[in-house]
């Protein structure tokens, strides 16, 4: 309910011309009503990943976003997305060793605002899918809040939780064995060849392949609509 | 959706996967990227249908990136396999130019990652790139040929006028397992009737067993002739009037219908049971629908290892022995066709071959005795060498054998050797008559050089071990695989013990031995361009023995001698034994076992189909699964050789 009011307030700001065009286009698209009965095969998913300067979403910044889309269970290579961001905050040494992006790489990147416009245009009202989605969504939300005072309104699914739900049922406590659901381990378990690991587009392509396999497992368990997939 | 530029990283990733395989491998990078950008990545599970015969052509052609897809035709409701596509194969190409419907159906056989390439993309590409157009024309022509070929084969089979042996060969090619005929009208009885009554039913129906069932016909137990003999007749007192439930064997071993001869033979060996009850769902909790007894299994094909073994042992002439060994070949065909575990097949055949040798020796000894030749009072042992020594001889190839006897007193040396040499000659001749050809290098017990007392043999081994010379070593490896087949096993064990002692003392020998094992590096870059032999006779063929099997058997031999394992083992047994002994080797050893078993299978299949040793293989004749497995086998061989190289620090040895 609060969500709905928030969306309506934002759309009013659009009508008053207080928000950029891209942002408003996005807000209109996510305003379409959620259709739980829609078959999964007709839904558009955007599988995305971010690389950041660190793991604190208050002080750290996104330095790259990669994404690929799926229509149902089919990955469309053409409908993919990649952006490098220029940031003032430098990466912690640890993070550099993970994603391998140095300052001089990101200097040639987009400014955060432009990257956000492009990403929102690309995203539209797709269902967001990401591995450990909470973190990536929170990072994007920080950007959106900082520049436009909005956040993401898309439906979202975390592949780690989805895998857990399919393998162990909904009430399994993930906390003490979280390692089993790391992207590397899941890829290995589902026979997906690892490459381009720890680049945002590379990880998103891997996550998409994982999602394909999870959807196939889910289909056998009767998960065939978006509503069943998102437990709504 | 939007028209923004797609992710470079992802397009490049997809392009580099796509660019590995024809026709894309010849294209400039920019072209490959264009194709990559237009395609869709699909994941399909085992069993899914991609398209069906008669359906309208779709909008995509597919390339398999992982997994396998089978293309099949349907004739009179029967499926005929036309092609099996694996990694890098393009299918559904009719959709590009065709105007009709699909001629074949495509079904995923193992979970697959496919690139769905829009037909417009390929059509445009073939207009601008002649190499792509040529490739596609070839693919389409090939697929039509494949269809015709499979059809004619299917019709041949249906005509049904084939000889039984030819039929087994067909099975070999078509992988159509022979199913054991079950007895369908099963005679049963309820558990409360008395034993006498059950015996009466059995004798009236002339059957050897009766199944005891519950009211809803679920099997409770079984009573056989043996039960009646052991539990009734042989027991004192009025047992006859007791209910059958007291003597029945329970529970019955239940299975589902449709088991092959191979399945049943394996089951019989494993469970040591002789009757199997067929129920609707294979458990004791569903109604009985049939019964299979040992007799049904044995008579299904007329050949059975136990029966064969018996007739070999009871052969009364060389001719009969040869005929029995011929029968074994049929058994082999059947086993290979039914994909019986190669481990099991090897065991059975080394037993059968050994039995033939034992019989040949018995014939010779008896013949010599009849002719008045006196057997010297000296222990002897018949040795099999090389692959037969490693229990790996499935097809009848060259003989490699020798005689070892205890050191006689010096004054009787000549007399003793004369006797054993005569024995050797007679046995080798008998083996030739049974289809084992002579060894071209004359390494046979009929050669005085290889019919020696322990002292003589140890002189040979000492020379090989103390002054290892590459060439001599290469020719001597088959001797290191000796195995006792007849006579005094302790004598052979004593020789092994002395050899191991020499190896331990002979510095540098193991290095040379190991270096010899690396003589044949496996072909590495192998896909669609096989490394073939250069010699004229076998040009365009691949020497599977020298290039794939020997590297593994050589490596295992070096390692068992290094680990001082005295037992007489096969290559796979060696790797199994070595796995836990050498730290970090377990996984690779298991891989090597699989690789070696696959190679034996491939060589045997090929040999049976071509009536040859199977050693030289034409890569074009391999199916895709075989090609792909072979590729993995080569990588295993590479790893094993690497391990040997490190372990014996061979990089430091120079020729």
mmCIF file of N, CA and C in Angstrom, chain B residues 18 49 83 146 155 187 200 216 225 231-232 282 295 299 316 374 400 444 456 485 508 516 551 634 638 640 643:
data_model
loop_
_atom_site.group_PDB
_atom_site.id
_atom_site.type_symbol
_atom_site.label_atom_id
_atom_site.label_comp_id
_atom_site.label_asym_id
_atom_site.label_seq_id
_atom_site.Cartn_x
_atom_site.Cartn_y
_atom_site.Cartn_z
ATOM 1 N N UNK B 18 31.204 -19.775 -30.107
ATOM 2 C CA UNK B 18 30.671 -20.060 -31.437
ATOM 3 C C UNK B 18 31.794 -20.252 -32.445
ATOM 4 N N UNK B 49 11.539 -32.384 -26.573
ATOM 5 C CA UNK B 49 11.507 -32.419 -28.035
ATOM 6 C C UNK B 49 11.712 -31.003 -28.546
ATOM 7 N N UNK B 83 21.002 -39.390 -36.569
ATOM 8 C CA UNK B 83 22.241 -38.706 -36.231
ATOM 9 C C UNK B 83 22.218 -38.316 -34.765
ATOM 10 N N UNK B 146 22.389 -39.624 -44.646
ATOM 11 C CA UNK B 146 22.221 -40.301 -43.366
ATOM 12 C C UNK B 146 20.836 -40.905 -43.243
ATOM 13 N N UNK B 155 15.107 -51.358 -42.843
ATOM 14 C CA UNK B 155 14.317 -52.292 -43.644
ATOM 15 C C UNK B 155 14.977 -53.660 -43.683
ATOM 16 N N UNK B 187 2.620 -70.465 -12.923
ATOM 17 C CA UNK B 187 1.817 -71.303 -12.041
ATOM 18 C C UNK B 187 2.083 -70.839 -10.609
ATOM 19 N N UNK B 200 2.443 -81.706 -6.187
ATOM 20 C CA UNK B 200 1.581 -82.307 -7.196
ATOM 21 C C UNK B 200 1.359 -81.323 -8.365
ATOM 22 N N UNK B 216 -4.122 -61.213 -3.651
ATOM 23 C CA UNK B 216 -4.091 -60.307 -4.806
ATOM 24 C C UNK B 216 -2.887 -60.572 -5.722
ATOM 25 N N UNK B 225 12.443 -77.112 -7.065
ATOM 26 C CA UNK B 225 12.811 -78.525 -6.917
ATOM 27 C C UNK B 225 13.815 -78.709 -5.789
ATOM 28 N N UNK B 231 14.506 -79.598 1.722
ATOM 29 C CA UNK B 231 13.729 -79.265 2.915
ATOM 30 C C UNK B 231 12.605 -80.260 3.204
ATOM 31 N N UNK B 232 12.299 -81.120 2.217
ATOM 32 C CA UNK B 232 11.186 -82.047 2.429
ATOM 33 C C UNK B 232 11.660 -83.497 2.434
ATOM 34 N N UNK B 282 7.924 -54.308 -10.542
ATOM 35 C CA UNK B 282 9.267 -54.729 -10.164
ATOM 36 C C UNK B 282 9.463 -54.903 -8.657
ATOM 37 N N UNK B 295 17.432 -71.419 -16.620
ATOM 38 C CA UNK B 295 17.282 -72.150 -17.879
ATOM 39 C C UNK B 295 16.877 -71.206 -19.026
ATOM 40 N N UNK B 299 19.157 -70.571 -22.341
ATOM 41 C CA UNK B 299 18.693 -70.955 -23.666
ATOM 42 C C UNK B 299 18.333 -69.763 -24.543
ATOM 43 N N UNK B 316 37.336 -82.979 -26.061
ATOM 44 C CA UNK B 316 38.136 -84.198 -26.169
ATOM 45 C C UNK B 316 39.131 -84.135 -27.310
ATOM 46 N N UNK B 374 59.069 -89.095 -21.043
ATOM 47 C CA UNK B 374 58.927 -89.049 -19.598
ATOM 48 C C UNK B 374 59.013 -87.602 -19.126
ATOM 49 N N UNK B 400 51.500 -64.659 -27.141
ATOM 50 C CA UNK B 400 52.760 -64.281 -26.507
ATOM 51 C C UNK B 400 52.842 -65.156 -25.272
ATOM 52 N N UNK B 444 57.373 -67.038 -28.095
ATOM 53 C CA UNK B 444 56.470 -68.141 -27.776
ATOM 54 C C UNK B 444 57.260 -69.222 -27.055
ATOM 55 N N UNK B 456 67.887 -68.913 -16.050
ATOM 56 C CA UNK B 456 67.983 -68.325 -17.376
ATOM 57 C C UNK B 456 67.135 -67.072 -17.489
ATOM 58 N N UNK B 485 49.669 -69.325 -15.856
ATOM 59 C CA UNK B 485 48.369 -69.831 -16.297
ATOM 60 C C UNK B 485 48.221 -71.308 -15.944
ATOM 61 N N UNK B 508 68.236 -46.159 -11.388
ATOM 62 C CA UNK B 508 68.016 -45.572 -12.712
ATOM 63 C C UNK B 508 67.103 -46.399 -13.606
ATOM 64 N N UNK B 516 60.427 -44.834 -21.184
ATOM 65 C CA UNK B 516 59.902 -45.684 -22.249
ATOM 66 C C UNK B 516 58.378 -45.553 -22.347
ATOM 67 N N UNK B 551 50.318 -46.123 -23.840
ATOM 68 C CA UNK B 551 50.738 -45.127 -22.843
ATOM 69 C C UNK B 551 50.174 -45.426 -21.453
ATOM 70 N N UNK B 634 42.279 -38.824 -24.243
ATOM 71 C CA UNK B 634 43.591 -38.269 -24.530
ATOM 72 C C UNK B 634 44.029 -37.301 -23.448
ATOM 73 N N UNK B 638 47.357 -37.661 -21.160
ATOM 74 C CA UNK B 638 48.279 -36.551 -20.975
ATOM 75 C C UNK B 638 48.585 -36.324 -19.506
ATOM 76 N N UNK B 640 48.296 -38.518 -17.030
ATOM 77 C CA UNK B 640 49.046 -39.641 -16.469
ATOM 78 C C UNK B 640 50.524 -39.512 -16.844
ATOM 79 N N UNK B 643 52.194 -36.891 -14.821
ATOM 80 C CA UNK B 643 52.437 -37.355 -13.468
ATOM 81 C C UNK B 643 53.713 -38.190 -13.437
#
